[in-house]
Amino acid sequence: VMLIAYLFKFTENELVNSFFTFTVPLIPIYFGFLAIKYFGKTTQGKIALLLTITFLFWFVGDIMWYFFFEEAAVSIADIFYLSAYIFFFIGIVLTIILVNESFFKKNLQWILIGTIFTFIGYNYFFPISWDSSTSFIENIVISVYILVDFMLLGGIIMLISSIISGKFATFWIFIGI
């Protein structure tokens, strides 16, 4: 939907931008609630709950920022944005454990080496810097965003690695072919 809007230049219209901002995030939230209902209290249900909370927090953060704090560099909306990363990362770890129970035991040394190299590369492109012209809180929040984005990237890399080597490996190899 966003690609179509971009291709046809609909995003220049503020009303259309607002519509996409507040309706597109509702799609994963809706399907998340369906998944929670379907999977119940299983591990998949817990993962669905964590990911649904993630998208819900990002959605609430978007609403708060759009209507109340658009001009602010740091706001209460940042609490929702940053809190969502915690739920997302826990959901990724649970998914890795679900797909490949021994992933962390077998690959600890590679995870540590990969984390170090990923952090060096990530810090090269998005360095953590301190701007003396902004407030202490704003500098902290910007630094935290850089760190949680790094954690998100590392978690997704681990998730992809666990899927390739886990119980669903044959399926993904088949899809890749």
XYZ file of N, CA, C and O in Angstrom:
708
model
N 0.836 -1.193 0.000
C 0.000 0.000 0.000
C 0.876 1.250 0.000
O 0.636 2.193 -0.752
N 1.923 1.224 0.844
C 2.812 2.382 0.908
C 3.565 2.567 -0.409
O 3.773 3.693 -0.852
N 3.966 1.460 -1.046
C 4.674 1.535 -2.313
C 3.780 2.142 -3.393
O 4.217 3.005 -4.166
N 2.530 1.736 -3.444
C 1.584 2.290 -4.422
C 1.397 3.785 -4.186
O 1.407 4.578 -5.125
N 1.260 4.173 -2.922
C 1.102 5.588 -2.601
C 2.337 6.380 -3.035
O 2.229 7.486 -3.559
N 3.505 5.805 -2.822
C 4.738 6.479 -3.217
C 4.839 6.593 -4.741
O 5.176 7.642 -5.274
N 4.539 5.499 -5.438
C 4.657 5.503 -6.888
C 3.711 6.500 -7.541
O 4.046 7.113 -8.550
N 2.527 6.667 -6.992
C 1.553 7.583 -7.582
C 1.550 8.951 -6.911
O 0.634 9.738 -7.070
N 2.591 9.202 -6.121
C 2.784 10.519 -5.487
C 1.634 10.920 -4.566
O 1.358 12.087 -4.366
N 0.949 9.921 -3.986
C -0.120 10.232 -3.043
C 0.444 10.785 -1.732
O -0.248 11.454 -0.997
N 1.705 10.490 -1.442
C 2.264 10.870 -0.144
C 2.505 12.368 -0.022
O 2.854 12.841 1.041
N 2.338 13.121 -1.090
C 2.466 14.567 -0.995
C 1.237 15.179 -0.322
O 1.275 16.300 0.156
N 0.151 14.460 -0.277
C -1.078 14.924 0.342
C -1.045 14.577 1.823
O -0.903 13.422 2.192
N -1.178 15.571 2.690
C -1.112 15.365 4.140
C -2.219 14.449 4.652
O -1.993 13.635 5.547
N -3.395 14.541 4.075
C -4.496 13.678 4.494
C -4.185 12.212 4.196
O -4.426 11.331 5.019
N -3.619 11.952 3.027
C -3.261 10.586 2.662
C -2.140 10.083 3.563
O -2.159 8.943 4.024
N -1.151 10.932 3.846
C -0.076 10.555 4.765
C -0.639 10.159 6.116
O -0.234 9.159 6.707
N -1.561 10.951 6.637
C -2.163 10.655 7.933
C -2.931 9.336 7.886
O -2.859 8.541 8.822
N -3.643 9.111 6.807
C -4.392 7.872 6.660
C -3.455 6.670 6.727
O -3.712 5.711 7.444
N -2.357 6.711 5.964
C -1.408 5.596 5.969
C -0.730 5.455 7.330
O -0.501 4.346 7.794
N -0.411 6.572 7.944
C 0.265 6.531 9.239
C -0.567 5.809 10.278
O -0.024 5.100 11.121
N -1.862 5.957 10.212
C -2.706 5.396 11.266
C -3.473 4.137 10.875
O -4.074 3.503 11.723
N -3.466 3.760 9.620
C -4.177 2.529 9.258
C -3.239 1.354 8.969
O -3.550 0.230 9.339
N -2.116 1.610 8.333
C -1.198 0.519 8.000
C -0.708 -0.219 9.248
O -0.678 -1.441 9.253
N -0.342 0.467 10.348
C 0.091 -0.277 11.545
C -1.010 -1.133 12.170
O -0.709 -2.057 12.927
N -2.252 -0.851 11.865
C -3.342 -1.652 12.429
C -3.385 -3.062 11.828
O -3.915 -3.984 12.450
N -2.799 -3.243 10.651
C -2.819 -4.558 9.991
C -2.055 -5.601 10.806
O -2.624 -6.648 11.138
N -0.776 -5.361 11.171
C -0.102 -6.387 11.989
C -0.704 -6.519 13.386
O -0.669 -7.608 13.973
N -1.283 -5.454 13.910
C -1.928 -5.542 15.230
C -3.148 -6.456 15.133
O -3.355 -7.332 15.981
N -3.944 -6.283 14.089
C -5.125 -7.127 13.894
C -4.734 -8.593 13.757
O -5.291 -9.473 14.425
N -3.771 -8.860 12.862
C -3.349 -10.248 12.658
C -2.643 -10.804 13.893
O -2.686 -12.005 14.150
N -2.007 -9.939 14.656
C -1.405 -10.373 15.912
C -2.450 -10.864 16.893
O -2.275 -11.913 17.537
N -3.543 -10.132 17.014
C -4.624 -10.574 17.900
C -5.243 -11.890 17.409
O -5.592 -12.755 18.217
N -5.354 -12.045 16.092
C -5.849 -13.318 15.551
C -4.891 -14.463 15.898
O -5.330 -15.560 16.263
N -3.598 -14.203 15.792
C -2.604 -15.240 16.107
C -2.631 -15.587 17.595
O -2.507 -16.758 17.966
N -2.814 -14.591 18.449
C -2.899 -14.844 19.895
C -4.097 -15.735 20.184
O -4.012 -16.700 20.950
N -5.215 -15.425 19.543
C -6.421 -16.226 19.741
C -6.216 -17.648 19.228
O -6.626 -18.611 19.865
N -5.568 -17.789 18.097
C -5.368 -19.096 17.481
C -4.372 -19.949 18.284
O -4.618 -21.125 18.531
N -3.240 -19.380 18.672
C -2.186 -20.152 19.329
C -2.374 -20.281 20.843
O -1.765 -21.152 21.461
N -3.167 -19.406 21.431
C -3.439 -19.510 22.865
C -2.207 -19.320 23.730
O -1.427 -18.406 23.514
N -2.014 -20.216 24.700
C -0.922 -20.069 25.660
C 0.329 -20.858 25.289
O 1.194 -21.087 26.122
N 0.429 -21.257 24.031
C 1.618 -21.962 23.563
C 2.767 -20.964 23.400
O 2.588 -19.749 23.541
N 3.938 -21.478 23.065
C 5.080 -20.602 22.809
C 4.792 -19.673 21.635
O 5.130 -18.487 21.678
N 4.146 -20.201 20.602
C 3.773 -19.357 19.466
C 2.819 -18.247 19.898
O 2.896 -17.121 19.402
N 1.913 -18.561 20.810
C 0.991 -17.551 21.323
C 1.721 -16.459 22.085
O 1.380 -15.278 21.985
N 2.731 -16.856 22.860
C 3.525 -15.853 23.593
C 4.303 -14.966 22.626
O 4.398 -13.746 22.824
N 4.851 -15.586 21.585
C 5.572 -14.803 20.578
C 4.619 -13.839 19.876
O 4.941 -12.661 19.682
N 3.442 -14.322 19.512
C 2.439 -13.455 18.870
C 2.048 -12.308 19.796
O 1.895 -11.169 19.347
N 1.904 -12.593 21.080
C 1.566 -11.543 22.047
C 2.665 -10.500 22.122
O 2.390 -9.285 22.082
N 3.915 -10.941 22.213
C 5.032 -10.002 22.296
C 5.133 -9.132 21.047
O 5.335 -7.912 21.139
N 4.969 -9.733 19.879
C 5.047 -8.955 18.642
C 3.850 -8.019 18.482
O 3.994 -6.903 17.983
N 2.689 -8.460 18.944
C 1.513 -7.588 18.888
C 1.686 -6.398 19.825
O 1.357 -5.263 19.458
N 2.213 -6.645 21.010
C 2.500 -5.533 21.938
C 3.509 -4.579 21.309
O 3.375 -3.356 21.423
N 4.498 -5.136 20.617
C 5.489 -4.297 19.940
C 4.817 -3.345 18.964
O 5.028 -2.135 19.020
N 4.012 -3.904 18.054
C 3.360 -3.056 17.054
C 2.353 -2.099 17.691
O 2.190 -0.969 17.228
N 1.706 -2.520 18.757
C 0.770 -1.654 19.469
C 1.502 -0.474 20.103
O 1.042 0.672 20.011
N 2.646 -0.734 20.717
C 3.431 0.351 21.318
C 3.942 1.310 20.246
O 3.921 2.525 20.445
N 4.412 0.769 19.121
C 4.858 1.662 18.045
C 3.691 2.486 17.515
O 3.850 3.669 17.198
N 2.522 1.896 17.426
C 1.336 2.609 16.957
C 0.955 3.728 17.935
O 0.693 4.859 17.517
N 0.931 3.416 19.230
C 0.608 4.440 20.235
C 1.654 5.552 20.202
O 1.322 6.739 20.299
N 2.932 5.171 20.045
C 3.989 6.176 19.939
C 3.777 7.085 18.735
O 3.949 8.304 18.825
N 3.388 6.500 17.598
C 3.103 7.303 16.405
C 1.966 8.276 16.645
O 2.043 9.447 16.272
N 0.892 7.807 17.258
C -0.257 8.671 17.528
C 0.135 9.807 18.465
O -0.185 10.972 18.221
N 0.827 9.455 19.540
C 1.227 10.490 20.504
C 2.151 11.516 19.856
O 1.992 12.721 20.063
N 3.119 11.031 19.095
C 4.051 11.959 18.476
C 3.342 12.842 17.452
O 3.559 14.039 17.399
N 2.471 12.244 16.636
C 1.798 12.978 15.563
C 0.880 14.069 16.119
O 0.865 15.192 15.620
N 0.107 13.740 17.147
C -0.884 14.688 17.639
C -0.372 15.620 18.735
O -0.874 16.726 18.876
N 0.603 15.176 19.514
C 0.966 15.962 20.693
C 2.416 16.448 20.704
O 2.705 17.495 21.274
N 3.336 15.720 20.107
C 4.749 16.027 20.318
C 5.536 16.157 19.022
O 6.743 15.952 19.010
N 4.884 16.524 17.930
C 5.562 16.532 16.638
C 6.773 17.461 16.615
O 7.774 17.182 15.970
N 6.707 18.537 17.338
C 7.805 19.496 17.351
C 8.882 19.147 18.368
O 9.983 19.672 18.312
N 8.575 18.261 19.298
C 9.526 17.936 20.365
C 10.570 16.939 19.870
O 10.268 16.012 19.132
N 11.807 17.140 20.316
C 12.874 16.196 19.967
C 12.767 14.933 20.812
O 13.018 13.841 20.339
N 12.388 15.090 22.061
C 12.209 13.966 22.984
C 10.839 14.146 23.632
O 10.476 15.243 24.043
N 10.078 13.042 23.701
C 8.735 13.145 24.268
C 8.342 11.836 24.933
O 9.088 10.862 24.914
N 7.148 11.817 25.476
C 6.604 10.600 26.078
C 6.431 9.523 25.005
O 6.516 8.333 25.295
N 6.221 9.928 23.771
C 6.097 8.957 22.678
C 7.347 8.082 22.579
O 7.256 6.904 22.228
N 8.507 8.635 22.921
C 9.744 7.856 22.878
C 9.715 6.693 23.865
O 10.351 5.664 23.618
N 9.012 6.834 24.955
C 8.881 5.726 25.909
C 8.190 4.548 25.230
O 8.609 3.400 25.378
N 7.152 4.832 24.462
C 6.444 3.759 23.748
C 7.323 3.173 22.640
O 7.390 1.958 22.470
N 7.995 4.043 21.884
C 8.871 3.549 20.822
C 9.960 2.644 21.393
O 10.196 1.549 20.893
N 10.636 3.099 22.439
C 11.757 2.343 22.997
C 11.296 1.093 23.740
O 11.966 0.060 23.700
N 10.164 1.165 24.427
C 9.646 -0.008 25.133
C 9.292 -1.125 24.159
O 9.433 -2.305 24.486
N 8.858 -0.762 22.981
C 8.491 -1.763 21.974
C 9.675 -2.654 21.619
O 9.506 -3.850 21.373
N 10.870 -2.080 21.599
C 12.056 -2.872 21.262
C 12.275 -4.009 22.252
O 12.748 -5.086 21.867
N 11.972 -3.800 23.510
C 12.147 -4.845 24.523
C 11.264 -6.040 24.186
O 11.732 -7.185 24.159
N 9.992 -5.789 23.918
C 9.064 -6.868 23.571
C 9.477 -7.552 22.270
O 9.387 -8.769 22.142
N 9.922 -6.754 21.303
C 10.332 -7.308 20.015
C 11.539 -8.224 20.177
O 11.572 -9.327 19.626
N 12.536 -7.781 20.939
C 13.743 -8.582 21.117
C 13.436 -9.873 21.874
O 13.948 -10.942 21.513
N 12.610 -9.815 22.897
C 12.226 -11.032 23.623
C 11.473 -11.980 22.683
O 11.688 -13.194 22.702
N 10.600 -11.435 21.831
C 9.889 -12.252 20.849
C 10.842 -12.926 19.879
O 10.661 -14.091 19.522
N 11.877 -12.217 19.449
C 12.867 -12.798 18.546
C 13.617 -13.926 19.236
O 13.813 -15.002 18.665
N 14.030 -13.706 20.489
C 14.755 -14.749 21.224
C 13.872 -15.985 21.405
O 14.323 -17.115 21.209
N 12.607 -15.791 21.768
C 11.698 -16.936 21.910
C 11.509 -17.672 20.586
O 11.416 -18.903 20.550
N 11.454 -16.931 19.486
C 11.322 -17.556 18.171
C 12.560 -18.379 17.844
O 12.455 -19.491 17.323
N 13.731 -17.842 18.161
C 14.971 -18.585 17.919
C 14.968 -19.880 18.720
O 15.308 -20.947 18.198
N 14.568 -19.803 19.986
C 14.521 -21.004 20.828
C 13.493 -21.994 20.290
O 13.725 -23.206 20.290
N 12.355 -21.504 19.803
C 11.328 -22.375 19.242
C 11.838 -23.108 17.999
O 11.607 -24.299 17.827
N 12.511 -22.390 17.142
C 12.963 -22.946 15.875
C 14.177 -23.860 16.061
O 14.294 -24.889 15.415
N 15.082 -23.478 16.954
C 16.343 -24.211 17.109
C 16.766 -24.133 18.576
O 17.460 -23.197 18.970
N 16.357 -25.120 19.373
C 16.571 -25.089 20.818
C 18.037 -24.937 21.205
O 18.367 -24.306 22.194
N 18.940 -25.526 20.449
C 20.354 -25.517 20.825
C 21.148 -24.413 20.119
O 22.377 -24.412 20.170
N 20.463 -23.467 19.489
C 21.149 -22.437 18.709
C 22.141 -21.653 19.557
O 23.282 -21.446 19.156
N 21.733 -21.202 20.732
C 22.610 -20.376 21.561
C 23.782 -21.184 22.110
O 24.896 -20.677 22.215
N 23.541 -22.463 22.458
C 24.622 -23.302 22.982
C 25.663 -23.600 21.907
O 26.862 -23.543 22.155
N 25.196 -23.941 20.710
C 26.102 -24.320 19.623
C 26.858 -23.127 19.047
O 27.961 -23.287 18.552
N 26.266 -21.971 19.069
C 26.805 -20.836 18.324
C 27.236 -19.661 19.192
O 27.366 -18.552 18.685
N 27.475 -19.882 20.479
C 27.796 -18.768 21.377
C 29.024 -17.993 20.910
O 29.004 -16.759 20.875
N 30.084 -18.695 20.548
C 31.301 -17.997 20.127
C 31.046 -17.189 18.856
O 31.531 -16.061 18.719
N 30.261 -17.734 17.918
C 29.966 -17.007 16.685
C 29.041 -15.822 16.941
O 29.152 -14.787 16.279
N 28.140 -15.987 17.892
C 27.252 -14.878 18.248
C 28.077 -13.726 18.817
O 27.870 -12.562 18.457
N 29.027 -14.044 19.693
C 29.864 -12.993 20.287
C 30.742 -12.316 19.233
O 30.834 -11.078 19.190
N 31.370 -13.106 18.369
C 32.209 -12.536 17.305
C 31.347 -11.708 16.350
O 31.714 -10.589 15.983
N 30.193 -12.250 15.969
C 29.290 -11.515 15.082
C 28.784 -10.232 15.710
O 28.659 -9.205 15.036
N 28.517 -10.282 17.011
C 28.052 -9.080 17.709
C 29.126 -8.000 17.692
O 28.836 -6.826 17.424
N 30.354 -8.392 17.933
C 31.449 -7.412 17.936
C 31.612 -6.789 16.552
O 31.668 -5.557 16.415
N 31.663 -7.628 15.503
C 31.838 -7.092 14.152
C 30.630 -6.282 13.690
O 30.785 -5.261 13.032
N 29.444 -6.736 14.030
C 28.248 -5.987 13.658
C 28.220 -4.632 14.366
O 27.879 -3.616 13.764
N 28.613 -4.627 15.637
C 28.634 -3.369 16.388
C 29.655 -2.399 15.794
O 29.379 -1.209 15.655
N 30.816 -2.909 15.418
C 31.841 -2.044 14.807
C 31.321 -1.474 13.489
O 31.412 -0.261 13.246
N 30.738 -2.334 12.654
C 30.198 -1.864 11.373
C 29.036 -0.906 11.562
O 28.943 0.127 10.890
N 28.156 -1.246 12.478
C 26.991 -0.394 12.729
C 27.436 0.957 13.275
O 26.923 1.996 12.884
N 28.411 0.935 14.191
C 28.897 2.180 14.785
C 29.645 3.032 13.760
O 29.708 4.242 13.881
N 30.185 2.397 12.733
C 30.835 3.148 11.662
C 29.810 3.981 10.886
O 30.032 5.141 10.578
N 28.669 3.364 10.559
C 27.644 4.063 9.787
C 26.759 4.957 10.651
O 26.265 5.977 10.192
N 26.505 4.545 11.893
C 25.650 5.310 12.809
C 26.387 5.514 14.126
O 26.068 4.882 15.133
N 27.384 6.389 14.142
C 28.188 6.534 15.362
C 27.390 7.160 16.512
O 26.525 8.001 16.299
N 27.708 6.670 17.697
C 27.119 7.272 18.891
C 27.936 8.509 19.198
O 29.127 8.438 19.472
N 27.309 9.648 19.097
C 28.032 10.898 19.326
C 27.256 11.760 20.309
O 26.060 11.587 20.503
N 27.953 12.673 20.908
C 27.363 13.559 21.899
C 27.358 14.963 21.339
O 28.389 15.492 20.969
N 26.179 15.554 21.247
C 26.048 16.902 20.717
C 25.889 17.861 21.883
O 24.886 17.831 22.599
N 26.878 18.728 22.069
C 26.837 19.638 23.214
C 25.767 20.727 23.070
O 25.423 21.386 24.047
N 25.232 20.899 21.862
C 24.212 21.939 21.676
C 22.803 21.446 22.045
O 21.863 22.233 22.069
N 22.644 20.143 22.310
C 21.344 19.611 22.711
C 21.381 19.207 24.180
O 22.444 19.125 24.793
N 20.221 18.919 24.704
C 20.116 18.596 26.131
C 20.680 17.211 26.435
O 20.830 16.365 25.550
N 20.952 16.993 27.689
C 21.468 15.711 28.160
C 20.476 14.588 27.840
O 20.857 13.536 27.336
N 19.199 14.820 28.110
C 18.158 13.815 27.867
C 18.075 13.476 26.380
O 17.967 12.312 26.003
N 18.115 14.500 25.545
C 18.031 14.257 24.105
C 19.222 13.421 23.624
O 19.057 12.495 22.826
N 20.408 13.703 24.100
C 21.589 12.910 23.746
C 21.443 11.466 24.203
O 21.793 10.539 23.472
N 20.929 11.258 25.407
C 20.727 9.904 25.923
C 19.721 9.148 25.050
O 19.949 7.993 24.666
N 18.596 9.788 24.732
C 17.557 9.124 23.935
C 18.086 8.771 22.548
O 17.852 7.660 22.054
N 18.825 9.661 21.923
C 19.395 9.376 20.603
C 20.362 8.198 20.697
O 20.354 7.298 19.853
N 21.192 8.173 21.732
C 22.141 7.068 21.917
C 21.410 5.754 22.151
O 21.812 4.708 21.627
N 20.325 5.789 22.920
C 19.554 4.574 23.182
C 18.916 4.064 21.889
O 18.898 2.854 21.635
N 18.407 4.966 21.050
C 17.843 4.541 19.765
C 18.899 3.825 18.920
O 18.608 2.800 18.291
N 20.105 4.336 18.895
C 21.166 3.695 18.121
C 21.458 2.308 18.681
O 21.594 1.335 17.932
N 21.508 2.173 20.005
C 21.797 0.876 20.620
C 20.674 -0.129 20.404
O 20.932 -1.293 20.104
N 19.426 0.291 20.544
C 18.328 -0.664 20.360
C 18.165 -1.047 18.893
O 17.782 -2.176 18.593
N 18.478 -0.142 17.981
C 18.461 -0.518 16.563
C 19.540 -1.564 16.289
O 19.324 -2.502 15.517
N 20.693 -1.412 16.930
C 21.748 -2.414 16.798
C 21.280 -3.754 17.353
O 21.502 -4.800 16.744
N 20.636 -3.744 18.511
C 20.117 -4.981 19.097
C 19.097 -5.631 18.169
O 19.076 -6.848 17.999
N 18.248 -4.817 17.572
C 17.244 -5.322 16.636
C 17.916 -5.979 15.434
O 17.554 -7.081 15.033
N 18.919 -5.327 14.884
C 19.649 -5.877 13.748
C 20.319 -7.196 14.135
O 20.221 -8.189 13.406
N 20.974 -7.233 15.283
C 21.613 -8.460 15.744
C 20.615 -9.576 15.975
O 20.868 -10.737 15.628
N 19.470 -9.249 16.559
C 18.429 -10.247 16.788
C 17.890 -10.833 15.501
O 17.667 -12.040 15.394
N 17.707 -9.984 14.512
C 17.194 -10.460 13.230
C 18.236 -11.334 12.526
O 17.899 -12.358 11.928
N 19.512 -10.964 12.627
C 20.575 -11.802 12.053
C 20.583 -13.169 12.732
O 20.686 -14.205 12.069
N 20.452 -13.198 14.066
C 20.410 -14.474 14.783
C 19.177 -15.279 14.392
O 19.237 -16.501 14.248
N 18.044 -14.597 14.222
C 16.817 -15.288 13.829
C 16.977 -15.951 12.467
O 16.626 -17.117 12.281
N 17.528 -15.232 11.518
C 17.748 -15.796 10.181
C 18.709 -16.982 10.264
O 18.474 -18.032 9.657
N 19.768 -16.846 11.045
C 20.729 -17.946 11.198
C 20.079 -19.166 11.830
O 20.347 -20.298 11.425
N 19.225 -18.953 12.831
C 18.585 -20.091 13.493
C 17.571 -20.772 12.584
O 17.428 -21.989 12.612
N 16.889 -20.004 11.761
C 15.925 -20.599 10.832
C 16.650 -21.435 9.783
O 16.224 -22.527 9.443
N 17.778 -20.942 9.307
C 18.538 -21.677 8.300
C 19.077 -22.980 8.875
O 19.161 -23.985 8.177
N 19.402 -22.997 10.188
C 20.008 -24.195 10.768
C 19.063 -24.981 11.672
O 19.455 -25.986 12.240
N 17.826 -24.553 11.803
C 16.906 -25.186 12.745
C 16.013 -26.233 12.111
O 16.276 -26.748 11.030
N 14.922 -26.529 12.818
C 14.039 -27.603 12.352
C 13.269 -27.255 11.088
O 12.705 -28.123 10.464
N 13.249 -25.981 10.710
C 12.568 -25.580 9.482
C 13.548 -25.361 8.329
O 13.195 -24.788 7.316
N 14.812 -25.812 8.501
C 15.853 -25.559 7.505
C 15.485 -26.130 6.140
O 15.654 -25.473 5.119
N 14.987 -27.357 6.098
C 14.653 -27.988 4.822
C 13.605 -27.170 4.071
O 13.717 -26.978 2.860
N 12.619 -26.688 4.798
C 11.581 -25.864 4.184
C 12.181 -24.622 3.541
O 11.877 -24.299 2.400
N 13.077 -23.905 4.271
C 13.640 -22.678 3.740
C 14.612 -22.947 2.615
O 14.742 -22.155 1.677
N 15.324 -24.067 2.678
C 16.217 -24.428 1.567
C 15.372 -24.710 0.335
O 15.688 -24.269 -0.776
N 14.246 -25.408 0.505
C 13.335 -25.699 -0.597
C 12.792 -24.394 -1.190
O 12.740 -24.225 -2.412
N 12.386 -23.467 -0.337
C 11.868 -22.164 -0.808
C 12.951 -21.418 -1.565
O 12.709 -20.796 -2.593
N 14.188 -21.479 -1.053
C 15.301 -20.794 -1.708
C 15.616 -21.327 -3.086
O 16.025 -20.611 -3.982
N 15.388 -22.627 -3.262
C 15.655 -23.239 -4.568
C 14.553 -22.834 -5.524
O 14.691 -22.449 -6.606
